[in-house]
PDB file of C-alpha atoms in Angstrom:
ATOM      1  CA  SER A 210     118.132  44.959  22.540  1.00 39.00           C
ATOM      2  CA  GLN A 211     115.507  43.787  25.033  1.00 40.00           C
ATOM      3  CA  ASP A 212     113.610  46.993  24.606  1.00 43.00           C
ATOM      4  CA  LEU A 213     113.666  46.473  20.845  1.00 40.00           C
ATOM      5  CA  VAL A 214     112.137  43.007  21.137  1.00 42.00           C
ATOM      6  CA  ILE A 215     109.480  44.215  23.498  1.00 43.00           C
ATOM      7  CA  ASN A 216     108.623  47.055  21.225  1.00 47.00           C
ATOM      8  CA  SER A 217     108.315  44.751  18.207  1.00 47.00           C
ATOM      9  CA  GLY A 218     106.158  42.073  20.012  1.00 49.00           C
ATOM     10  CA  PRO A 219     102.428  41.866  20.780  1.00 52.00           C
ATOM     11  CA  SER A 220     102.758  44.416  23.494  1.00 52.00           C
ATOM     12  CA  SER A 221     103.157  46.992  20.748  1.00 51.00           C
ATOM     13  CA  MET A 222      99.557  46.345  19.533  1.00 54.00           C
ATOM     14  CA  ASP A 223      96.575  48.114  20.871  1.00 74.00           C
ATOM     15  CA  ARG A 224      95.689  46.074  23.945  1.00 77.00           C
ATOM     16  CA  GLU A 225      92.067  47.166  24.012  1.00 79.00           C
ATOM     17  CA  LYS A 226      91.581  46.130  20.421  1.00 81.00           C
ATOM     18  CA  LEU A 227      93.212  42.785  21.054  1.00 80.00           C
ATOM     19  CA  ILE A 228      91.053  42.158  24.100  1.00 80.00           C
ATOM     20  CA  GLY A 229      87.988  43.023  22.046  1.00 80.00           C
ATOM     21  CA  LEU A 230      88.887  40.529  19.336  1.00 82.00           C
ATOM     22  CA  LEU A 231      89.528  37.792  21.872  1.00 82.00           C
ATOM     23  CA  SER A 232      86.231  38.467  23.613  1.00 84.00           C
ATOM     24  CA  GLU A 233      84.377  38.280  20.291  1.00 84.00           C
ATOM     25  CA  ALA A 234      86.105  35.002  19.437  1.00 83.00           C
ATOM     26  CA  TYR A 235      85.199  33.516  22.836  1.00 81.00           C
ATOM     27  CA  SER A 236      81.603  34.673  22.421  1.00 83.00           C
ATOM     28  CA  GLN A 237      81.295  33.084  19.012  1.00 81.00           C
ATOM     29  CA  ARG A 238      82.705  29.828  20.334  1.00 77.00           C
ATOM     30  CA  GLU A 239      80.187  29.848  23.180  1.00 77.00           C
ATOM     31  CA  LYS A 240      77.367  30.380  20.731  1.00 77.00           C
ATOM     32  CA  ILE A 241      78.457  27.355  18.714  1.00 75.00           C
ATOM     33  CA  GLY A 242      77.958  25.211  21.800  1.00 71.00           C
ATOM     34  CA  ALA A 243      79.312  21.786  22.472  1.00 73.00           C
ATOM     35  CA  VAL A 244      80.638  19.677  19.637  1.00 71.00           C
ATOM     36  CA  ASN A 245      77.998  17.184  18.325  1.00 74.00           C
ATOM     37  CA  LEU A 246      79.844  13.927  17.928  1.00 75.00           C
ATOM     38  CA  THR A 247      76.790  12.244  16.241  1.00 80.00           C
ATOM     39  CA  ALA A 248      76.357  14.966  13.615  1.00 80.00           C
ATOM     40  CA  SER A 249      77.577  12.676  10.826  1.00 83.00           C
ATOM     41  CA  GLU A 250      75.071   9.948  11.716  1.00 86.00           C
ATOM     42  CA  GLN A 251      72.250  12.467  11.988  1.00 86.00           C
ATOM     43  CA  PHE A 252      73.190  13.884   8.611  1.00 86.00           C
ATOM     44  CA  ASP A 253      73.052  10.447   7.014  1.00 88.00           C
ATOM     45  CA  GLU A 254      69.646   9.809   8.629  1.00 89.00           C
ATOM     46  CA  LYS A 255      68.206  13.125   7.438  1.00 89.00           C
ATOM     47  CA  LYS A 256      69.663  12.527   3.993  1.00 90.00           C
ATOM     48  CA  ALA A 257      67.935   9.136   3.804  1.00 91.00           C
ATOM     49  CA  GLN A 258      64.629  10.744   4.893  1.00 92.00           C
ATOM     50  CA  HIS A 259      65.074  13.427   2.269  1.00 93.00           C
ATOM     51  CA  GLU A 260      65.645  10.834  -0.439  1.00 93.00           C
ATOM     52  CA  GLU A 261      62.539   8.890   0.661  1.00 93.00           C
ATOM     53  CA  LEU A 262      60.406  12.040   0.626  1.00 94.00           C
ATOM     54  CA  ARG A 263      61.792  12.961  -2.773  1.00 93.00           C
ATOM     55  CA  ARG A 264      60.846   9.522  -4.146  1.00 93.00           C
ATOM     56  CA  GLU A 265      57.355   9.813  -2.634  1.00 94.00           C
ATOM     57  CA  ASN A 266      56.988  13.258  -4.188  1.00 94.00           C
ATOM     58  CA  ASP A 267      58.030  11.895  -7.566  1.00 93.00           C
ATOM     59  CA  ASP A 268      55.466   9.076  -7.186  1.00 94.00           C
ATOM     60  CA  LEU A 269      52.740  11.573  -6.304  1.00 94.00           C
ATOM     61  CA  VAL A 270      53.601  13.773  -9.264  1.00 94.00           C
ATOM     62  CA  SER A 271      53.575  10.735 -11.568  1.00 94.00           C
ATOM     63  CA  ALA A 272      50.268   9.498 -10.118  1.00 94.00           C
ATOM     64  CA  THR A 273      48.746  12.961 -10.534  1.00 94.00           C
ATOM     65  CA  GLU A 274      49.769  13.074 -14.174  1.00 93.00           C
ATOM     66  CA  THR A 275      48.358   9.574 -14.713  1.00 93.00           C
ATOM     67  CA  LEU A 276      45.064  10.547 -13.043  1.00 94.00           C
ATOM     68  CA  GLN A 277      44.807  13.692 -15.127  1.00 93.00           C
ATOM     69  CA  LYS A 278      45.345  11.688 -18.302  1.00 93.00           C
ATOM     70  CA  GLY A 279      42.761   9.151 -17.095  1.00 93.00           C
ATOM     71  CA  ILE A 280      40.238  11.904 -16.362  1.00 92.00           C
ATOM     72  CA  ILE A 281      40.731  13.323 -19.844  1.00 92.00           C
ATOM     73  CA  GLU A 282      40.168   9.886 -21.409  1.00 93.00           C
ATOM     74  CA  ILE A 283      37.115   9.222 -19.205  1.00 93.00           C
ATOM     75  CA  ASP A 284      35.606  12.604 -20.059  1.00 90.00           C
ATOM     76  CA  LYS A 285      36.191  11.941 -23.746  1.00 90.00           C
ATOM     77  CA  GLU A 286      34.553   8.517 -23.594  1.00 91.00           C
ATOM     78  CA  ALA A 287      31.738   9.872 -21.402  1.00 90.00           C
ATOM     79  CA  ARG A 288      30.971  12.578 -23.959  1.00 89.00           C
ATOM     80  CA  GLU A 289      30.871  10.022 -26.777  1.00 90.00           C
ATOM     81  CA  ARG A 290      28.646   7.628 -24.829  1.00 90.00           C
ATOM     82  CA  LEU A 291      26.364  10.400 -23.604  1.00 89.00           C
ATOM     83  CA  GLN A 292      25.950  11.727 -27.123  1.00 89.00           C
ATOM     84  CA  GLU A 293      25.155   8.243 -28.404  1.00 91.00           C
ATOM     85  CA  SER A 294      22.702   7.568 -25.561  1.00 90.00           C
ATOM     86  CA  TYR A 295      21.077  10.963 -26.036  1.00 89.00           C
ATOM     87  CA  GLU A 296      20.404  10.248 -29.701  1.00 91.00           C
ATOM     88  CA  LYS A 297      18.910   6.811 -28.940  1.00 91.00           C
ATOM     89  CA  VAL A 298      16.770   8.080 -26.065  1.00 92.00           C
ATOM     90  CA  ASN A 299      15.580  11.007 -28.166  1.00 92.00           C
ATOM     91  CA  MET A 300      14.539   8.651 -30.967  1.00 93.00           C
ATOM     92  CA  ASN A 301      12.721   6.322 -28.535  1.00 92.00           C
ATOM     93  CA  PHE A 302      11.028   9.301 -26.911  1.00 91.00           C
ATOM     94  CA  LYS A 303       9.708  10.565 -30.251  1.00 91.00           C
ATOM     95  CA  LEU A 304       8.238   7.149 -31.141  1.00 92.00           C
ATOM     96  CA  LEU A 305       6.683   6.561 -27.724  1.00 92.00           C
ATOM     97  CA  PHE A 306       5.233  10.067 -27.589  1.00 91.00           C
ATOM     98  CA  GLU A 307       3.535   9.624 -30.961  1.00 90.00           C
ATOM     99  CA  LYS A 308       2.163   6.240 -29.856  1.00 89.00           C
ATOM    100  CA  LEU A 309       0.817   7.472 -26.512  1.00 89.00           C
ATOM    101  CA  PHE A 310      -0.696  10.650 -27.962  1.00 89.00           C
ATOM    102  CA  ASP A 311      -1.926   9.116 -31.253  1.00 87.00           C
ATOM    103  CA  GLY A 312       0.180  11.647 -33.121  1.00 87.00           C
ATOM    104  CA  GLY A 313       2.005  14.832 -32.310  1.00 86.00           C
ATOM    105  CA  LYS A 314       5.750  15.310 -32.013  1.00 88.00           C
ATOM    106  CA  ALA A 315       8.311  15.608 -29.238  1.00 88.00           C
ATOM    107  CA  GLU A 316      12.045  15.881 -28.782  1.00 89.00           C
ATOM    108  CA  LEU A 317      14.756  16.231 -26.166  1.00 89.00           C
ATOM    109  CA  LYS A 318      16.843  19.305 -26.898  1.00 87.00           C
ATOM    110  CA  LEU A 319      20.255  20.138 -25.432  1.00 86.00           C
ATOM    111  CA  ASP A 320      21.030  23.745 -24.640  1.00 82.00           C
ATOM    112  CA  ASP A 321      23.832  25.738 -26.286  1.00 76.00           C
ATOM    113  CA  ASN A 322      26.571  24.627 -23.868  1.00 74.00           C
ATOM    114  CA  ASP A 323      29.687  23.513 -25.740  1.00 77.00           C
ATOM    115  CA  ASP A 324      30.343  20.645 -23.317  1.00 82.00           C
ATOM    116  CA  ILE A 325      27.597  18.010 -23.389  1.00 84.00           C
ATOM    117  CA  LEU A 326      28.550  16.938 -19.855  1.00 83.00           C
ATOM    118  CA  ASP A 327      27.489  20.359 -18.541  1.00 84.00           C
ATOM    119  CA  ALA A 328      24.609  20.877 -20.963  1.00 84.00           C
ATOM    120  CA  GLY A 329      21.015  21.215 -19.808  1.00 86.00           C
ATOM    121  CA  LEU A 330      18.088  19.340 -21.334  1.00 85.00           C
ATOM    122  CA  ASP A 331      14.777  20.793 -22.512  1.00 85.00           C
ATOM    123  CA  ILE A 332      11.682  18.661 -23.172  1.00 87.00           C
ATOM    124  CA  ILE A 333       9.722  20.016 -26.120  1.00 86.00           C
ATOM    125  CA  ALA A 334       6.290  18.506 -26.848  1.00 86.00           C
ATOM    126  CA  TRP A 335       3.744  18.994 -29.638  1.00 86.00           C
ATOM    127  CA  PRO A 336       0.523  17.224 -28.620  1.00 86.00           C
ATOM    128  CA  PRO A 337      -1.941  16.899 -31.532  1.00 85.00           C
ATOM    129  CA  GLY A 338      -3.568  20.224 -32.244  1.00 80.00           C
ATOM    130  CA  LYS A 339      -1.206  22.257 -30.041  1.00 79.00           C
ATOM    131  CA  LYS A 340       1.825  24.446 -30.592  1.00 79.00           C
ATOM    132  CA  PRO A 341       5.347  23.409 -29.526  1.00 73.00           C
ATOM    133  CA  GLN A 342       5.848  24.099 -25.832  1.00 74.00           C
ATOM    134  CA  THR A 343       7.850  22.942 -22.838  1.00 75.00           C
ATOM    135  CA  ILE A 344       6.503  20.210 -20.576  1.00 78.00           C
ATOM    136  CA  SER A 345       5.696  22.687 -17.804  1.00 78.00           C
ATOM    137  CA  LEU A 346       2.983  24.269 -19.976  1.00 79.00           C
ATOM    138  CA  LEU A 347       1.140  20.990 -20.661  1.00 80.00           C
ATOM    139  CA  SER A 348      -1.912  19.789 -18.781  1.00 81.00           C
ATOM    140  CA  GLY A 349      -1.571  17.305 -15.926  1.00 82.00           C
ATOM    141  CA  GLY A 350      -2.529  14.290 -18.027  1.00 82.00           C
ATOM    142  CA  GLU A 351      -0.278  15.374 -20.900  1.00 85.00           C
ATOM    143  CA  GLN A 352       2.615  15.867 -18.511  1.00 87.00           C
ATOM    144  CA  ALA A 353       2.061  12.380 -17.068  1.00 88.00           C
ATOM    145  CA  LEU A 354       2.029  10.760 -20.523  1.00 89.00           C
ATOM    146  CA  THR A 355       5.116  12.726 -21.566  1.00 90.00           C
ATOM    147  CA  VAL A 356       7.027  11.675 -18.447  1.00 90.00           C
ATOM    148  CA  ILE A 357       5.987   8.045 -19.003  1.00 91.00           C
ATOM    149  CA  ALA A 358       7.318   8.299 -22.555  1.00 91.00           C
ATOM    150  CA  ILE A 359      10.647   9.675 -21.249  1.00 91.00           C
ATOM    151  CA  ILE A 360      10.968   6.975 -18.571  1.00 90.00           C
ATOM    152  CA  LEU A 361      10.278   4.189 -21.062  1.00 91.00           C
ATOM    153  CA  ALA A 362      12.587   5.807 -23.647  1.00 91.00           C
ATOM    154  CA  VAL A 363      15.480   5.816 -21.171  1.00 90.00           C
ATOM    155  CA  PHE A 364      14.648   2.240 -20.152  1.00 89.00           C
ATOM    156  CA  LEU A 365      14.646   1.005 -23.761  1.00 88.00           C
ATOM    157  CA  GLU A 366      18.129   2.428 -24.338  1.00 87.00           C
ATOM    158  CA  ASN A 367      19.433  -0.248 -21.967  1.00 86.00           C
ATOM    159  CA  PRO A 368      16.546  -2.601 -21.101  1.00 85.00           C
ATOM    160  CA  SER A 369      16.645  -4.979 -18.152  1.00 85.00           C
ATOM    161  CA  PRO A 370      14.675  -8.192 -17.520  1.00 87.00           C
ATOM    162  CA  ILE A 371      12.440  -6.457 -14.953  1.00 88.00           C
ATOM    163  CA  CYS A 372      10.975  -2.957 -14.837  1.00 89.00           C
ATOM    164  CA  ILE A 373       8.986  -1.688 -11.824  1.00 90.00           C
ATOM    165  CA  LEU A 374       6.511   1.165 -12.328  1.00 90.00           C
ATOM    166  CA  ASP A 375       4.866   2.614  -9.234  1.00 90.00           C
ATOM    167  CA  GLU A 376       1.480   4.324  -9.681  1.00 89.00           C
ATOM    168  CA  VAL A 377       2.463   5.875 -13.018  1.00 88.00           C
ATOM    169  CA  ASP A 378      -1.137   5.518 -14.263  1.00 88.00           C
ATOM    170  CA  ALA A 379      -2.653   7.380 -11.304  1.00 88.00           C
ATOM    171  CA  PRO A 380      -3.044  10.776 -13.064  1.00 88.00           C
ATOM    172  CA  LEU A 381      -4.345   9.242 -16.310  1.00 88.00           C
ATOM    173  CA  ASP A 382      -7.955   8.962 -17.418  1.00 87.00           C
ATOM    174  CA  ASP A 383      -9.418   5.680 -18.733  1.00 87.00           C
ATOM    175  CA  THR A 384      -8.574   6.422 -22.371  1.00 87.00           C
ATOM    176  CA  ASN A 385      -4.931   7.179 -21.609  1.00 88.00           C
ATOM    177  CA  VAL A 386      -4.688   4.197 -19.262  1.00 90.00           C
ATOM    178  CA  LYS A 387      -5.667   1.975 -22.193  1.00 90.00           C
ATOM    179  CA  LYS A 388      -2.935   3.575 -24.341  1.00 89.00           C
ATOM    180  CA  PHE A 389      -0.459   3.061 -21.530  1.00 90.00           C
ATOM    181  CA  CYS A 390      -1.368  -0.626 -21.172  1.00 90.00           C
ATOM    182  CA  ASP A 391      -1.208  -1.166 -24.940  1.00 90.00           C
ATOM    183  CA  THR A 392       2.272   0.381 -24.978  1.00 89.00           C
ATOM    184  CA  LEU A 393       3.438  -1.873 -22.151  1.00 88.00           C
ATOM    185  CA  ASP A 394       2.124  -4.940 -23.999  1.00 87.00           C
ATOM    186  CA  ASP A 395       4.093  -3.985 -27.106  1.00 87.00           C
ATOM    187  CA  LEU A 396       7.260  -3.292 -25.112  1.00 87.00           C
ATOM    188  CA  SER A 397       6.933  -6.544 -23.182  1.00 84.00           C
ATOM    189  CA  LYS A 398       6.743  -8.510 -26.411  1.00 82.00           C
ATOM    190  CA  SER A 399       9.530  -6.631 -28.208  1.00 82.00           C
ATOM    191  CA  SER A 400      12.031  -6.425 -25.327  1.00 79.00           C
ATOM    192  CA  ASN A 401      11.237  -9.597 -23.342  1.00 80.00           C
ATOM    193  CA  THR A 402      10.902  -7.441 -20.236  1.00 85.00           C
ATOM    194  CA  LYS A 403       8.589  -8.270 -17.357  1.00 87.00           C
ATOM    195  CA  PHE A 404       6.812  -5.167 -16.087  1.00 88.00           C
ATOM    196  CA  LEU A 405       5.811  -5.048 -12.421  1.00 89.00           C
ATOM    197  CA  ILE A 406       3.214  -2.341 -11.906  1.00 89.00           C
ATOM    198  CA  VAL A 407       1.971  -0.993  -8.604  1.00 90.00           C
ATOM    199  CA  THR A 408      -1.517   0.296  -9.348  1.00 89.00           C
ATOM    200  CA  HIS A 409      -5.044   0.764  -8.029  1.00 88.00           C
ATOM    201  CA  HIS A 410      -6.653   1.249 -11.436  1.00 89.00           C
ATOM    202  CA  PRO A 411      -9.101  -1.577 -12.289  1.00 88.00           C
ATOM    203  CA  TYR A 412      -8.392  -1.476 -16.025  1.00 89.00           C
ATOM    204  CA  THR A 413      -4.635  -1.711 -15.529  1.00 88.00           C
ATOM    205  CA  MET A 414      -5.145  -4.681 -13.215  1.00 86.00           C
ATOM    206  CA  SER A 415      -7.398  -6.360 -15.761  1.00 84.00           C
ATOM    207  CA  ARG A 416      -4.662  -6.126 -18.431  1.00 85.00           C
ATOM    208  CA  MET A 417      -2.015  -7.855 -16.332  1.00 84.00           C
ATOM    209  CA  ASP A 418      -1.079 -11.539 -16.557  1.00 83.00           C
ATOM    210  CA  ARG A 419      -0.921 -12.001 -12.791  1.00 83.00           C
ATOM    211  CA  LEU A 420      -2.146 -10.031  -9.807  1.00 84.00           C
ATOM    212  CA  PHE A 421      -0.501  -9.830  -6.386  1.00 84.00           C
ATOM    213  CA  GLY A 422      -2.438  -8.342  -3.517  1.00 83.00           C
ATOM    214  CA  ILE A 423      -1.965  -7.944   0.205  1.00 83.00           C
ATOM    215  CA  THR A 424      -4.887  -8.448   2.528  1.00 82.00           C
ATOM    216  CA  MET A 425      -5.257  -8.548   6.285  1.00 81.00           C
ATOM    217  CA  ALA A 426      -7.550 -11.447   7.142  1.00 77.00           C
ATOM    218  CA  ARG A 427      -6.667 -11.023  10.795  1.00 81.00           C
ATOM    219  CA  LYS A 428      -5.566  -7.926  12.597  1.00 83.00           C
ATOM    220  CA  GLY A 429      -1.790  -7.615  12.364  1.00 82.00           C
ATOM    221  CA  GLU A 430      -1.414 -10.486   9.870  1.00 83.00           C
ATOM    222  CA  SER A 431      -0.749  -9.561   6.248  1.00 85.00           C
ATOM    223  CA  VAL A 432      -1.316 -12.229   3.624  1.00 84.00           C
ATOM    224  CA  ILE A 433      -0.097 -12.080   0.012  1.00 83.00           C
ATOM    225  CA  LEU A 434      -2.579 -13.340  -2.557  1.00 81.00           C
ATOM    226  CA  SER A 435      -1.757 -14.192  -6.168  1.00 79.00           C
ATOM    227  CA  VAL A 436      -4.137 -14.690  -9.072  1.00 78.00           C
ATOM    228  CA  ASP A 437      -3.165 -15.880 -12.532  1.00 78.00           C
ATOM    229  CA  LEU A 438      -5.575 -13.952 -14.720  1.00 71.00           C
ATOM    230  CA  ASN A 439      -4.876 -16.099 -17.762  1.00 73.00           C
ATOM    231  CA  GLN A 440      -5.713 -19.245 -15.792  1.00 74.00           C
ATOM    232  CA  ALA A 441      -8.741 -17.534 -14.261  1.00 66.00           C
ATOM    233  CA  GLU A 442      -9.969 -16.514 -17.711  1.00 68.00           C
ATOM    234  CA  LYS A 443      -9.480 -20.077 -18.923  1.00 73.00           C
ATOM    235  CA  MET A 444     -11.511 -21.407 -16.004  1.00 70.00           C
ATOM    236  CA  VAL A 445     -14.268 -18.890 -16.656  1.00 66.00           C
ATOM    237  CA  ASN A 446     -14.378 -19.868 -20.328  1.00 68.00           C
ATOM    238  CA  GLU A 447     -14.517 -23.558 -19.416  1.00 66.00           C
ATOM    239  CA  GLU A 448     -17.314 -22.873 -16.947  1.00 66.00           C
ATOM    240  CA  ARG A 449     -19.144 -20.820 -19.539  1.00 70.00           C
ATOM    241  CA  ASP A 450     -18.811 -23.660 -22.022  1.00 63.00           C
ATOM    242  CA  SER A 451     -20.101 -26.116 -19.423  1.00 66.00           C
ATOM    243  CA  VAL A 452     -23.079 -23.883 -18.677  1.00 63.00           C
ATOM    244  CA  ALA A 453     -23.768 -23.538 -22.401  1.00 64.00           C
ATOM    245  CA  GLN A 454     -23.657 -27.306 -22.844  1.00 64.00           C
ATOM    246  CA  ILE A 455     -26.066 -27.807 -19.946  1.00 64.00           C
ATOM    247  CA  TYR A 456     -28.332 -25.124 -21.352  1.00 61.00           C
ATOM    248  CA  HIS A 457     -28.370 -26.772 -24.797  1.00 65.00           C
ATOM    249  CA  PHE A 458     -28.984 -30.169 -23.173  1.00 56.00           C
ATOM    250  CA  LEU A 459     -31.896 -28.806 -21.175  1.00 60.00           C
ATOM    251  CA  GLU A 460     -33.197 -27.021 -24.244  1.00 63.00           C
ATOM    252  CA  ARG A 461     -33.125 -30.243 -26.288  1.00 65.00           C
ATOM    253  CA  SER A 462     -34.679 -32.236 -23.431  1.00 60.00           C
ATOM    254  CA  THR A 463     -37.472 -29.715 -22.984  1.00 62.00           C
ATOM    255  CA  LYS A 464     -38.138 -29.712 -26.709  1.00 59.00           C
ATOM    256  CA  SER A 465     -38.288 -33.536 -26.763  1.00 59.00           C
ATOM    257  CA  GLN A 466     -40.698 -33.567 -23.836  1.00 55.00           C
ATOM    258  CA  LEU A 467     -42.906 -30.994 -25.524  1.00 55.00           C
ATOM    259  CA  ASP A 468     -42.912 -32.999 -28.738  1.00 58.00           C
ATOM    260  CA  PHE A 469     -43.823 -36.140 -26.786  1.00 53.00           C
ATOM    261  CA  LEU A 470     -46.660 -34.357 -24.989  1.00 52.00           C
ATOM    262  CA  LEU A 471     -47.998 -32.954 -28.256  1.00 53.00           C
ATOM    263  CA  ASP A 472     -47.887 -36.380 -29.892  1.00 57.00           C
ATOM    264  CA  THR A 473     -49.698 -37.929 -26.900  1.00 59.00           C
ATOM    265  CA  HIS A 474     -52.336 -35.207 -26.981  1.00 51.00           C
ATOM    266  CA  GLU A 475     -52.976 -35.782 -30.683  1.00 52.00           C
ATOM    267  CA  ILE A 476     -53.360 -39.555 -30.143  1.00 52.00           C
ATOM    268  CA  SER A 477     -55.810 -39.010 -27.293  1.00 51.00           C
ATOM    269  CA  SER A 478     -57.854 -36.593 -29.354  1.00 51.00           C
ATOM    270  CA  SER A 479     -58.155 -39.000 -32.278  1.00 49.00           C
TER     271      SER A 479
END
């Protein structure tokens, strides 16, 4: 009976196999390490971090979609405004070019790009008596007048109370300087814009309402001088009138004295 029990118990199993299984189980337990009693708290903390990151990700995705929609709307409005501004500037450029050149034609031409935001711009000019050509093929004076027309055309699309032009008349001859000054006079009256011009050309200075100059009376001391040309012209006219009155007075006095002397001479002779 005892032998039967022993034969039917664990001792009947393969001892080497059993030892191997136990060793493997012990090894796996050792690899697991000590039991982490704070695992539940750490899990809750990581879960909360995960939820926060997920919400931030959702916010970023939503913000990205909003920005993309905004960019699409801005691009759409920019294309409409640019097209409208281009048409106005092109019309102003044509009128100013004809005025500065006493004729001819000009236009701003967009290239064949489908998107106006990426399109290039060509300046085509037809001075009187010449064939259509780009601005690079014009003479120096013609290029200067064309650029002035473009600058003023852009300015007129959205005029401001003050416009500063620095030495724009330098490459122009006297005839074109007069055209330039006439154009500025017309623009000043039609747009109520005050033009401040930095120039060394005598004719341009003579056409201004007021001159500002900087002189150095003493070494290292700059002094700003201002002259109201309208007031100066008025003073000159008043002085001229005064001189004319004195001249007429002297002329009448001299004539009276001569008449008196002639009358006296006739009496003495008789």
